[in-house]
Coordinates of C-alpha atoms in Angstrom, one line a residue:
M1 CA -30.5 -52.0 -77.8
S2 CA -28.6 -49.3 -76.0
T3 CA -26.5 -51.1 -73.4
T4 CA -22.9 -50.3 -73.8
A5 CA -19.8 -52.2 -72.9
Q6 CA -19.0 -49.6 -70.3
W7 CA -22.4 -50.1 -68.6
V8 CA -21.7 -53.9 -68.3
F9 CA -18.2 -53.2 -66.9
D10 CA -19.5 -50.8 -64.3
K11 CA -22.2 -53.2 -63.1
A12 CA -19.6 -56.1 -63.1
M13 CA -17.3 -54.0 -60.9
A14 CA -20.2 -53.3 -58.5
L15 CA -21.0 -57.0 -58.3
A16 CA -17.3 -57.8 -57.7
D17 CA -17.0 -55.0 -55.0
E18 CA -14.3 -53.3 -57.0
L19 CA -15.6 -49.8 -56.9
S20 CA -13.6 -46.8 -55.7
D21 CA -14.4 -45.0 -52.4
T22 CA -16.5 -42.6 -54.5
G23 CA -18.4 -45.4 -56.2
L24 CA -16.6 -45.2 -59.6
A25 CA -15.9 -48.4 -61.5
D26 CA -13.2 -46.9 -63.7
Y27 CA -10.3 -45.9 -61.6
E28 CA -6.5 -46.6 -61.4
Y29 CA -6.8 -49.6 -59.1
N30 CA -8.8 -51.8 -61.5
Q31 CA -7.2 -50.9 -64.8
D32 CA -5.8 -54.4 -65.1
L33 CA -9.4 -55.7 -64.8
K34 CA -10.6 -53.2 -67.4
S35 CA -7.8 -54.2 -69.8
R36 CA -9.0 -57.9 -69.7
A37 CA -12.8 -57.0 -69.8
L38 CA -13.2 -56.1 -73.4
P39 CA -11.8 -59.4 -74.9
I40 CA -13.9 -61.3 -72.4
L41 CA -17.0 -59.4 -73.4
N42 CA -16.2 -60.2 -77.1
V43 CA -16.2 -63.9 -76.2
M44 CA -19.3 -63.7 -74.1
R45 CA -21.3 -62.0 -76.9
F46 CA -21.6 -65.4 -78.7
E47 CA -22.9 -67.1 -75.6
C48 CA -25.4 -64.4 -74.9
A49 CA -26.6 -63.9 -78.5
R50 CA -28.4 -67.2 -78.5
A51 CA -30.4 -66.3 -75.4
S52 CA -31.3 -62.9 -76.9
D53 CA -34.7 -62.3 -78.4
C54 CA -32.9 -60.9 -81.5
F55 CA -31.6 -64.4 -82.2
L56 CA -35.0 -65.7 -83.3
S57 CA -35.4 -63.3 -86.2
R58 CA -32.1 -64.4 -87.7
R59 CA -32.3 -68.1 -86.8
F60 CA -33.8 -69.5 -90.0
T61 CA -31.5 -67.7 -92.4
G62 CA -29.1 -70.7 -92.6
R63 CA -26.2 -68.6 -91.3
R64 CA -24.6 -68.5 -87.9
V65 CA -25.5 -65.4 -85.8
M66 CA -22.6 -63.0 -85.8
C67 CA -22.6 -60.1 -83.4
R68 CA -20.5 -57.1 -84.2
E69 CA -17.2 -57.0 -82.4
I70 CA -17.0 -54.7 -79.4
Q71 CA -14.1 -52.4 -80.1
S72 CA -14.6 -49.6 -77.6
W73 CA -16.3 -49.0 -74.3
E74 CA -18.9 -46.8 -75.9
D75 CA -20.0 -49.5 -78.4
T76 CA -23.5 -50.8 -77.9
L77 CA -23.9 -54.6 -77.7
D78 CA -25.6 -55.1 -81.1
G79 CA -27.3 -58.5 -81.5
I80 CA -27.9 -58.9 -77.8
D81 CA -31.1 -57.5 -76.3
D82 CA -31.0 -55.2 -73.3
G83 CA -32.5 -57.9 -70.9
V84 CA -29.6 -60.3 -71.5
A85 CA -27.0 -57.5 -71.7
Q86 CA -28.1 -56.0 -68.4
G87 CA -29.3 -59.1 -66.6
A88 CA -26.7 -61.8 -67.4
M89 CA -23.6 -60.2 -68.8
P90 CA -22.4 -58.3 -65.7
Y91 CA -22.5 -61.6 -63.8
G92 CA -20.5 -63.4 -66.5
L93 CA -18.0 -60.7 -66.7
A94 CA -17.5 -60.5 -63.0
A95 CA -17.0 -64.2 -62.8
Q96 CA -14.3 -64.2 -65.5
L97 CA -12.5 -61.2 -64.0
L98 CA -12.5 -62.6 -60.4
I99 CA -11.6 -66.2 -61.2
D100 CA -8.0 -65.8 -59.9
E101 CA -8.6 -63.1 -57.2
D102 CA -11.7 -64.5 -55.4
P103 CA -12.8 -67.9 -56.5
D104 CA -15.8 -68.0 -54.2
V105 CA -17.3 -64.8 -55.6
A106 CA -16.4 -65.9 -59.1
S107 CA -18.2 -69.1 -58.5
F108 CA -21.3 -67.3 -57.3
C109 CA -21.3 -64.9 -60.2
N110 CA -20.8 -67.7 -62.7
Q111 CA -23.7 -69.7 -61.2
K112 CA -25.9 -66.6 -61.4
Y113 CA -24.7 -66.0 -65.0
Q114 CA -25.7 -69.5 -66.0
E115 CA -29.1 -69.2 -64.2
M116 CA -29.8 -66.0 -66.0
L117 CA -28.8 -67.3 -69.4
S118 CA -31.0 -70.4 -68.8
M119 CA -33.9 -68.2 -67.8
F120 CA -33.5 -66.0 -70.9
L121 CA -33.1 -69.1 -73.2
T122 CA -36.4 -70.6 -71.9
S123 CA -38.3 -67.3 -72.2
V124 CA -37.3 -66.3 -75.7
P125 CA -40.5 -65.6 -77.7
Q126 CA -41.1 -68.5 -80.0
E127 CA -43.0 -68.8 -83.3
F128 CA -46.2 -70.7 -83.5
E129 CA -46.2 -73.8 -85.7
P130 CA -49.5 -75.7 -86.2
I131 CA -49.5 -79.4 -85.3
Y132 CA -50.1 -81.7 -88.2
Y133 CA -51.9 -84.9 -87.5
P134 CA -51.0 -87.6 -90.1
Y135 CA -53.7 -90.0 -88.9
G136 CA -56.6 -87.6 -88.7
Q137 CA -57.7 -85.1 -86.1
P138 CA -58.1 -86.7 -82.7
D139 CA -61.7 -86.5 -81.3
Q140 CA -62.0 -85.0 -77.9
F141 CA -64.5 -87.6 -76.8
Q142 CA -62.7 -90.7 -78.0
S143 CA -59.4 -92.2 -76.9
G144 CA -57.9 -92.1 -80.5
S145 CA -58.5 -91.7 -84.1
R146 CA -60.0 -94.2 -86.6
W147 CA -57.8 -96.0 -89.0

């Protein structure tokens, strides 16, 4: 897991078409967006942690999954796999940052964020659990089991 908060912010600015003329995401025009982005990422980390493949290994401990708080732009997104961090989080961040400035783009980004989260939630590797038949093993040539 090597995706940083800065990486997510850069991609969100590209999606929001808020890059400078030279292609930089971090410049004086969007400092207000950058000041709002870190708290938004800290809220989003709980939404995204459940869709992450890291969630499964900690699910049965009886404790709520707690991702480490993102305190600086160089912090990696611990507890969130790179697929979710790079595939869904930029859309979610762009949606939250643009909600007042451009509602149409924010709506598109939010819809894409929800689609990506849904895709990651349904594709999380699962553990195999054998099926227990309380009334006997069904026979493949009969319609049911004997009582």
